[in-house]
Coordinates of C-alpha atoms and ligand atoms in Angstrom, one line a residue:
M1 CA -14.9 24.1 18.1
N2 CA -12.7 23.4 15.1
T3 CA -13.4 24.7 11.6
L4 CA -11.6 24.2 8.6
F5 CA -9.7 27.8 9.4
T6 CA -8.7 26.8 12.7
P7 CA -4.8 26.3 12.9
I8 CA -3.3 23.2 13.7
T9 CA 0.0 21.7 14.4
A10 CA 0.4 18.3 13.0
G11 CA 3.6 16.8 14.6
Q12 CA 6.2 19.4 13.2
L13 CA 3.9 21.0 10.4
R14 CA 2.6 24.3 11.6
L15 CA -0.5 24.9 9.7
Q16 CA -2.6 27.9 9.3
H17 CA -5.6 26.0 7.8
R18 CA -7.0 22.6 7.5
V19 CA -7.6 22.4 4.1
V20 CA -5.3 19.9 2.8
M21 CA -4.6 18.8 -1.0
A22 CA -4.7 15.3 -1.2
P23 CA -2.4 13.1 -3.5
T24 CA -3.1 12.7 -7.0
T25 CA -1.2 11.3 -9.7
R26 CA -1.5 13.5 -12.8
M27 CA 0.9 11.6 -15.2
R28 CA 2.4 14.9 -16.3
S29 CA 6.4 14.4 -15.5
E30 CA 8.8 14.4 -17.8
N31 CA 12.1 12.4 -19.2
G32 CA 11.7 9.5 -17.2
G33 CA 9.9 10.6 -14.1
V34 CA 11.4 14.2 -13.6
P35 CA 9.1 17.0 -12.4
G36 CA 9.4 19.6 -15.0
Q37 CA 8.2 23.7 -15.0
L38 CA 4.7 22.4 -15.7
M39 CA 4.2 20.4 -12.5
V40 CA 6.2 23.2 -10.8
E41 CA 3.5 25.7 -11.7
Y42 CA 0.8 23.2 -10.8
Y43 CA 1.8 22.8 -7.3
R44 CA 2.9 26.6 -7.1
Q45 CA -0.7 27.3 -7.8
R46 CA -2.0 25.1 -5.1
T47 CA 0.1 26.6 -2.7
S48 CA -1.7 28.8 0.2
P49 CA 0.5 30.4 3.4
G50 CA 0.4 27.6 6.0
G51 CA -1.2 25.2 3.6
L52 CA -0.3 21.8 3.6
L53 CA 0.0 20.1 -0.2
I54 CA 0.8 16.2 -0.2
A55 CA 2.6 15.6 -3.7
E56 CA 1.6 12.7 -5.7
A57 CA 2.4 9.1 -5.7
T58 CA 6.2 9.1 -6.5
A59 CA 8.0 5.8 -7.5
I60 CA 10.7 4.8 -4.9
S61 CA 12.3 2.4 -7.3
P62 CA 12.6 2.1 -11.2
H63 CA 11.6 -1.5 -10.8
A64 CA 8.0 -0.7 -9.9
N65 CA 5.6 2.0 -11.5
A66 CA 2.1 1.7 -12.6
Y67 CA 1.4 4.8 -14.3
A68 CA 3.4 6.4 -17.6
D69 CA 4.4 9.7 -16.6
A70 CA 4.2 9.3 -13.0
P71 CA 7.3 10.9 -11.2
G72 CA 10.1 9.1 -9.4
I73 CA 12.4 10.0 -6.4
F74 CA 15.2 7.3 -7.2
N75 CA 17.6 9.6 -9.2
D76 CA 19.3 13.0 -9.4
A77 CA 17.6 14.4 -12.0
Q78 CA 13.8 13.4 -10.4
Q79 CA 15.3 14.6 -7.0
A80 CA 16.3 18.2 -8.8
G81 CA 12.9 18.4 -10.5
W82 CA 11.2 18.1 -7.2
K83 CA 13.5 20.5 -5.4
Q84 CA 12.0 22.9 -7.8
V85 CA 8.5 22.4 -6.8
V86 CA 9.6 22.4 -3.1
D87 CA 10.9 25.6 -3.4
A88 CA 8.2 27.3 -5.2
V89 CA 5.8 26.0 -2.5
H90 CA 7.8 27.2 0.1
K91 CA 8.4 30.5 -1.6
Q92 CA 4.7 31.1 -1.1
G93 CA 4.2 30.2 2.4
G94 CA 3.1 26.5 1.9
Q95 CA 4.2 23.2 3.2
I96 CA 4.4 20.1 1.1
V97 CA 5.2 16.2 1.8
L98 CA 6.0 13.8 -0.6
Q99 CA 4.1 10.6 -1.2
L100 CA 6.6 7.8 -1.3
W101 CA 5.0 4.7 -3.6
H102 CA 6.1 1.5 -4.5
P103 CA 3.0 -0.2 -6.2
G104 CA 4.4 -4.0 -5.6
R105 CA 2.2 -6.3 -7.7
Q106 CA 0.3 -3.4 -9.2
S107 CA 3.5 -2.5 -11.5
L108 CA 3.6 -2.8 -15.3
P109 CA 6.7 -4.3 -16.6
E110 CA 6.9 -1.8 -19.5
L111 CA 7.5 1.0 -16.9
S112 CA 9.7 -0.9 -14.4
E113 CA 12.6 -1.7 -16.7
G114 CA 11.0 -4.9 -17.6
Y115 CA 10.8 -6.2 -14.2
Q116 CA 8.3 -8.6 -13.1
P117 CA 6.2 -7.0 -10.5
V118 CA 6.8 -8.1 -6.9
A119 CA 4.5 -9.0 -3.9
P120 CA 4.4 -10.5 -0.6
S121 CA 2.4 -13.4 -2.4
A122 CA 2.2 -14.5 -6.3
L123 CA -1.4 -13.4 -6.5
T124 CA -2.3 -11.2 -9.3
A125 CA -4.5 -8.0 -8.7
R126 CA -7.5 -8.9 -10.9
E127 CA -9.4 -6.7 -12.7
T128 CA -6.9 -3.9 -12.0
Y129 CA -5.4 -1.6 -14.5
G130 CA -2.5 0.4 -14.8
V131 CA -1.7 3.1 -17.3
G132 CA 0.9 2.3 -19.9
K133 CA 1.4 3.8 -23.7
N134 CA 0.9 2.0 -27.1
A135 CA 3.4 2.1 -30.0
D136 CA 2.2 5.7 -30.8
G137 CA 2.7 7.2 -27.3
I138 CA -1.2 6.9 -26.7
Y139 CA -2.1 6.0 -22.9
E140 CA -4.0 2.9 -22.5
G141 CA -5.2 0.9 -19.6
K142 CA -3.2 -2.4 -19.0
L143 CA -3.8 -5.3 -16.5
F144 CA -1.1 -6.3 -14.4
P145 CA 0.6 -9.5 -14.9
E146 CA 1.1 -12.3 -12.3
P147 CA 3.6 -11.1 -9.6
R148 CA 6.8 -12.8 -8.1
E149 CA 6.6 -13.9 -4.6
L150 CA 9.3 -11.7 -2.8
Q151 CA 12.2 -13.6 -1.3
E152 CA 12.5 -13.2 2.4
E153 CA 15.9 -11.5 1.9
E154 CA 14.7 -9.0 -0.8
I155 CA 12.8 -7.4 1.8
P156 CA 15.1 -5.5 4.2
Q157 CA 16.4 -4.2 0.8
L158 CA 12.9 -2.8 -0.2
I159 CA 12.8 -1.2 3.4
E160 CA 16.1 0.3 2.1
A161 CA 14.6 1.7 -1.3
Y162 CA 12.5 3.8 0.9
R163 CA 15.0 4.9 3.4
Q164 CA 17.1 6.3 0.3
A165 CA 13.7 7.9 -1.4
A166 CA 13.0 9.4 1.8
I167 CA 16.6 10.7 2.1
R168 CA 16.3 12.2 -1.5
A169 CA 13.0 13.6 -0.3
K170 CA 14.8 15.5 2.6
S171 CA 17.7 16.8 0.4
A172 CA 14.8 18.1 -2.4
G173 CA 13.7 20.1 0.9
F174 CA 10.3 18.3 1.6
D175 CA 8.7 19.2 4.9
G176 CA 8.3 15.5 5.3
V177 CA 7.1 12.3 3.5
E178 CA 3.7 10.4 3.4
L179 CA 3.5 6.7 3.0
H180 CA 1.5 5.4 0.5
A181 CA -0.1 2.3 2.4
A182 CA -3.7 2.6 0.8
N183 CA -5.3 1.6 -2.5
G184 CA -3.7 -1.9 -2.8
Y185 CA 0.0 -1.0 -3.0
L186 CA 2.7 -2.7 -1.3
P187 CA 2.6 -1.9 2.2
E188 CA -1.3 -2.8 2.1
Q189 CA -0.5 -6.0 0.1
F190 CA 1.5 -7.0 3.2
L191 CA -0.9 -5.8 5.8
L192 CA -4.1 -7.8 4.5
D193 CA -4.7 -11.4 4.5
G194 CA -6.1 -11.4 1.0
S195 CA -3.1 -10.6 -0.8
N196 CA -0.5 -12.1 1.9
K197 CA -0.4 -15.7 2.3
R198 CA 3.2 -15.7 3.9
Q199 CA 4.4 -18.1 6.3
D200 CA 7.8 -16.6 7.2
S201 CA 8.2 -13.5 9.7
W202 CA 6.3 -11.2 7.2
G203 CA 3.0 -13.1 7.1
G204 CA 0.6 -15.1 9.1
S205 CA -0.3 -13.1 12.3
L206 CA -1.5 -9.7 12.5
A207 CA 1.8 -8.3 13.8
N208 CA 3.9 -10.1 11.2
R209 CA 1.8 -8.7 8.3
A210 CA 1.7 -5.4 9.7
R211 CA 5.7 -5.6 10.2
F212 CA 6.5 -4.5 6.9
L213 CA 4.4 -1.3 7.2
L214 CA 5.8 -0.3 10.5
E215 CA 9.5 -0.9 9.5
V216 CA 9.1 1.2 6.8
V217 CA 7.6 4.1 8.7
A218 CA 10.4 3.3 11.3
A219 CA 12.9 4.0 8.7
L220 CA 11.5 6.9 7.1
T221 CA 11.4 8.9 10.5
E222 CA 15.0 7.6 11.3
V223 CA 15.5 10.1 8.2
H224 CA 12.9 12.8 8.6
G225 CA 12.9 13.0 12.4
P226 CA 9.6 12.7 14.9
G227 CA 6.7 14.6 13.6
R228 CA 7.3 14.8 9.9
V229 CA 6.1 11.2 8.4
G230 CA 2.3 10.4 7.3
V231 CA 0.9 7.4 6.7
R232 CA -2.2 7.0 4.3
I233 CA -4.4 4.2 4.6
S234 CA -7.8 3.0 2.9
P235 CA -9.4 0.7 5.7
S236 CA -12.2 -0.1 3.5
G237 CA -10.7 0.1 0.3
I238 CA -11.1 -2.5 -2.3
Y239 CA -9.4 -1.0 -5.0
G240 CA -6.3 -3.1 -6.4
D241 CA -8.3 -6.3 -5.5
M242 CA -8.0 -6.1 -2.1
H243 CA -9.5 -7.7 0.8
D244 CA -9.1 -8.7 4.4
S245 CA -11.0 -11.4 6.2
D246 CA -11.4 -8.8 9.5
P247 CA -10.7 -5.2 8.5
A248 CA -11.9 -3.6 11.6
A249 CA -9.1 -6.0 13.6
T250 CA -6.3 -5.3 10.9
F251 CA -6.8 -1.4 10.8
S252 CA -7.3 -0.9 14.5
Y253 CA -4.4 -2.8 15.3
L254 CA -2.7 -0.8 12.7
A255 CA -4.0 2.4 14.1
D256 CA -3.0 1.4 17.8
K257 CA 0.7 0.5 16.9
L258 CA 1.2 3.6 15.0
N259 CA 0.7 5.7 18.2
D260 CA 4.3 4.6 19.1
M261 CA 5.7 6.2 16.0
A262 CA 5.8 9.7 16.3
L263 CA 3.8 10.4 13.0
A264 CA 2.9 13.9 11.6
Y265 CA -0.6 12.6 11.2
L266 CA -2.4 9.2 10.0
H267 CA -4.0 9.8 6.5
I268 CA -7.4 7.8 6.5
I269 CA -9.6 7.3 2.9
E270 CA -13.2 7.1 4.0
P271 CA -15.3 4.1 3.1
R272 CA -17.2 6.1 0.0
I273 CA -14.2 6.0 -2.3
V274 CA -12.7 3.5 -4.5
G275 CA -9.2 4.7 -5.6
P276 CA -10.0 7.6 -7.5
E277 CA -13.6 7.1 -7.9
D278 CA -16.7 7.4 -5.6
R279 CA -18.2 3.9 -4.7
E280 CA -21.1 2.7 -7.0
G281 CA -23.7 0.9 -4.9
G282 CA -21.0 -1.5 -4.1
H283 CA -20.3 -2.7 -0.3
Y284 CA -17.4 -3.8 1.9
E285 CA -18.1 -6.5 4.6
E286 CA -17.0 -3.9 7.0
P287 CA -16.5 -0.1 6.0
V288 CA -14.1 1.2 8.8
A289 CA -14.1 5.1 9.1
S290 CA -11.8 7.7 10.6
R291 CA -14.2 8.1 13.3
H292 CA -13.8 4.3 14.2
L293 CA -9.9 4.6 14.4
R294 CA -10.2 7.7 16.3
E295 CA -10.8 5.4 19.1
F296 CA -7.5 3.4 18.6
Y297 CA -5.0 6.4 17.0
H298 CA -4.5 9.3 19.5
G299 CA -2.6 11.7 17.1
T300 CA -3.7 13.9 14.2
L301 CA -6.2 12.4 11.7
I302 CA -6.9 13.5 8.3
A303 CA -9.9 12.3 6.3
A304 CA -10.3 12.1 2.5
G305 CA -12.7 11.1 0.3
G306 CA -15.9 12.5 -1.4
F307 CA -15.8 15.6 0.5
K308 CA -17.5 18.6 0.0
P309 CA -16.4 21.6 2.0
E310 CA -19.7 21.5 4.3
A311 CA -19.1 17.6 5.0
G312 CA -15.8 18.5 5.9
E313 CA -16.6 21.2 8.4
K314 CA -19.0 18.6 9.6
M315 CA -16.5 16.0 10.5
L316 CA -14.5 18.7 12.0
E317 CA -17.2 19.8 14.4
A318 CA -18.0 16.2 15.3
D319 CA -14.2 15.8 16.3
E320 CA -14.2 12.9 13.4
A321 CA -10.7 14.2 12.1
D322 CA -8.3 16.9 12.3
L323 CA -8.0 17.9 8.8
I324 CA -9.5 17.2 5.6
A325 CA -7.9 16.2 2.4
F326 CA -9.5 17.4 -1.2
G327 CA -8.6 15.7 -4.4
R328 CA -10.8 16.1 -7.4
L329 CA -12.0 19.5 -6.2
F330 CA -8.2 20.7 -5.8
T331 CA -7.5 19.7 -9.4
S332 CA -10.0 22.5 -10.7
N333 CA -10.2 24.9 -7.9
P334 CA -6.1 25.7 -7.3
D335 CA -7.2 28.5 -4.8
L336 CA -9.6 25.9 -3.0
P337 CA -8.8 27.2 0.5
A338 CA -9.7 30.9 -0.2
R339 CA -12.6 29.8 -2.1
I340 CA -13.8 27.9 0.9
Q341 CA -13.4 30.1 3.1
H342 CA -15.0 33.2 1.2
G343 CA -17.8 31.1 -0.1
Y344 CA -16.8 31.5 -3.6
P345 CA -18.6 28.9 -6.0
L346 CA -16.5 25.9 -6.7
A347 CA -15.4 24.8 -10.6
H348 CA -16.1 21.0 -11.4
Y349 CA -13.2 19.1 -12.2
Q350 CA -12.3 17.8 -16.0
R351 CA -12.3 14.2 -15.6
D352 CA -10.7 13.4 -18.8
A353 CA -7.7 15.6 -18.1
L354 CA -7.3 13.9 -14.6
F355 CA -4.7 11.3 -16.1
G356 CA -1.8 12.5 -18.4
G357 CA -1.9 15.0 -20.8
D358 CA -0.5 18.8 -21.0
A359 CA -1.4 22.1 -19.4
K360 CA -5.0 21.6 -20.2
G361 CA -6.9 20.6 -17.7
Y362 CA -4.1 21.0 -15.4
T363 CA -2.8 24.5 -15.1
D364 CA -5.4 26.5 -16.7
F365 CA -8.1 26.5 -14.2
P366 CA -7.9 30.1 -13.0
A367 CA -8.0 31.3 -9.3
Y368 CA -11.2 32.6 -8.5
A369 CA -10.5 36.6 -8.4
Q370 CA -8.8 36.5 -11.6
Ligands
LIG401 C1 -6.8 11.8 -10.5 C2 -6.5 11.2 -9.2 C3 -5.2 10.7 -8.9 C4 -5.1 10.1 -7.5 N1 -3.6 10.2 -7.1 C5 -3.8 9.4 -6.0 C6 -2.0 9.4 -5.5 O1 -1.3 9.6 -6.2 N2 -2.1 8.8 -4.4 C7 -3.1 8.5 -3.5 O2 -2.8 8.2 -2.0 N3 -4.2 9.0 -3.7 C8 -4.8 9.3 -5.1 N4 -6.2 9.6 -5.4 C9 -7.0 9.3 -4.6 C10 -7.1 10.6 -4.1 O3 -6.3 11.1 -3.2 C11 -8.6 11.1 -3.2 O4 -8.6 9.6 -2.0 C12 -9.9 10.5 -3.9 O5 -9.9 11.3 -5.2 C13 -11.2 10.9 -3.1 O6 -10.8 12.2 -2.8 P1 -11.8 13.4 -3.7 O7 -13.2 12.9 -3.7 O8 -11.4 14.7 -2.6 O9 -11.5 13.6 -5.0 C14 -6.2 10.2 -6.7 C15 -7.3 10.1 -7.2 C16 -7.5 11.0 -8.4 C17 -8.8 11.4 -8.9

């Protein structure tokens, strides 16, 4: 029976334990999306020998960003900044993949060189906020404007932008990349019929709606090789004003197709989570959880979302997933794997420091032994 501390090989990633750091946007990059020393220290602190870190959502294009001070991977300075993060993680025996992110309709023009957001269809993500800055440099939530429908000839260019980002991630030394296809961002906007009303070969049938995501995965795999690309999905997700007429059918189809892609892993956000928050009493037509998709996807599964260590262990015991990713707990417990292993108490996360700021609430959580 597997526990959180049974070693596992996920594609080409050889891991000593199964406590994964989930990608968490912390809005601490510098000078136009460049990871600086503060971020190097943050990731270094969270490294454990043989452990896997998934670095936060990172913009693949200067024309699409939703959070002020979120990092990018589309220019040399950003690549060099990430290399320092990766080197620090590798020096301590950890592994790290980069989450590649295009927010599509969830982009703020002020963070995107003035560009209007693009999406499969001109449908606004209602009641969803990005984080910009006001005239005094203070963060503030902002609604997304109406997106522009992508022209057919622009779509291969976007896939190419993912490929270029993957090349930069490889040059920076990352062990692989994770496609952010969750939480209502561009790949999911193509996939779900609530946000994709196209009538060309990128919309309509399930196969057409899944095409963008699958072609991006193929491009990433060409760059990094088999077993080094992960895909993150949120099959029960409603964050970003997302909906689908039949999520169970959509995601089981996708999971089945991903069997042929030689992934490192499929990463699934469980139904109890909406974006960065716990779901409050709401419901979704048909929650699709890891245990459902296990039937369709035969490779390595990471489950994420609202896990305490005990619940993660139970999930592994029941063989409903292979690894467990922790988000908020990792923000306040830099040595989370060791704390879980030794039964040390866990520190509660600091909500008001999650998104943006300085070292406070970011790199000042001590390891337990200190
Ligand atoms: C501060 C914060 C930032 C997040 N940023 C990302 C992100 O960049 N990419 C992503 O896929 N999910 C992101 N999430 C979602 C987490 O990865 C995770 O799915 C969610 O927090 C639920 O897991 P938890 O209960 O272990 O925190 C974020 C969550 C939080 C709290």
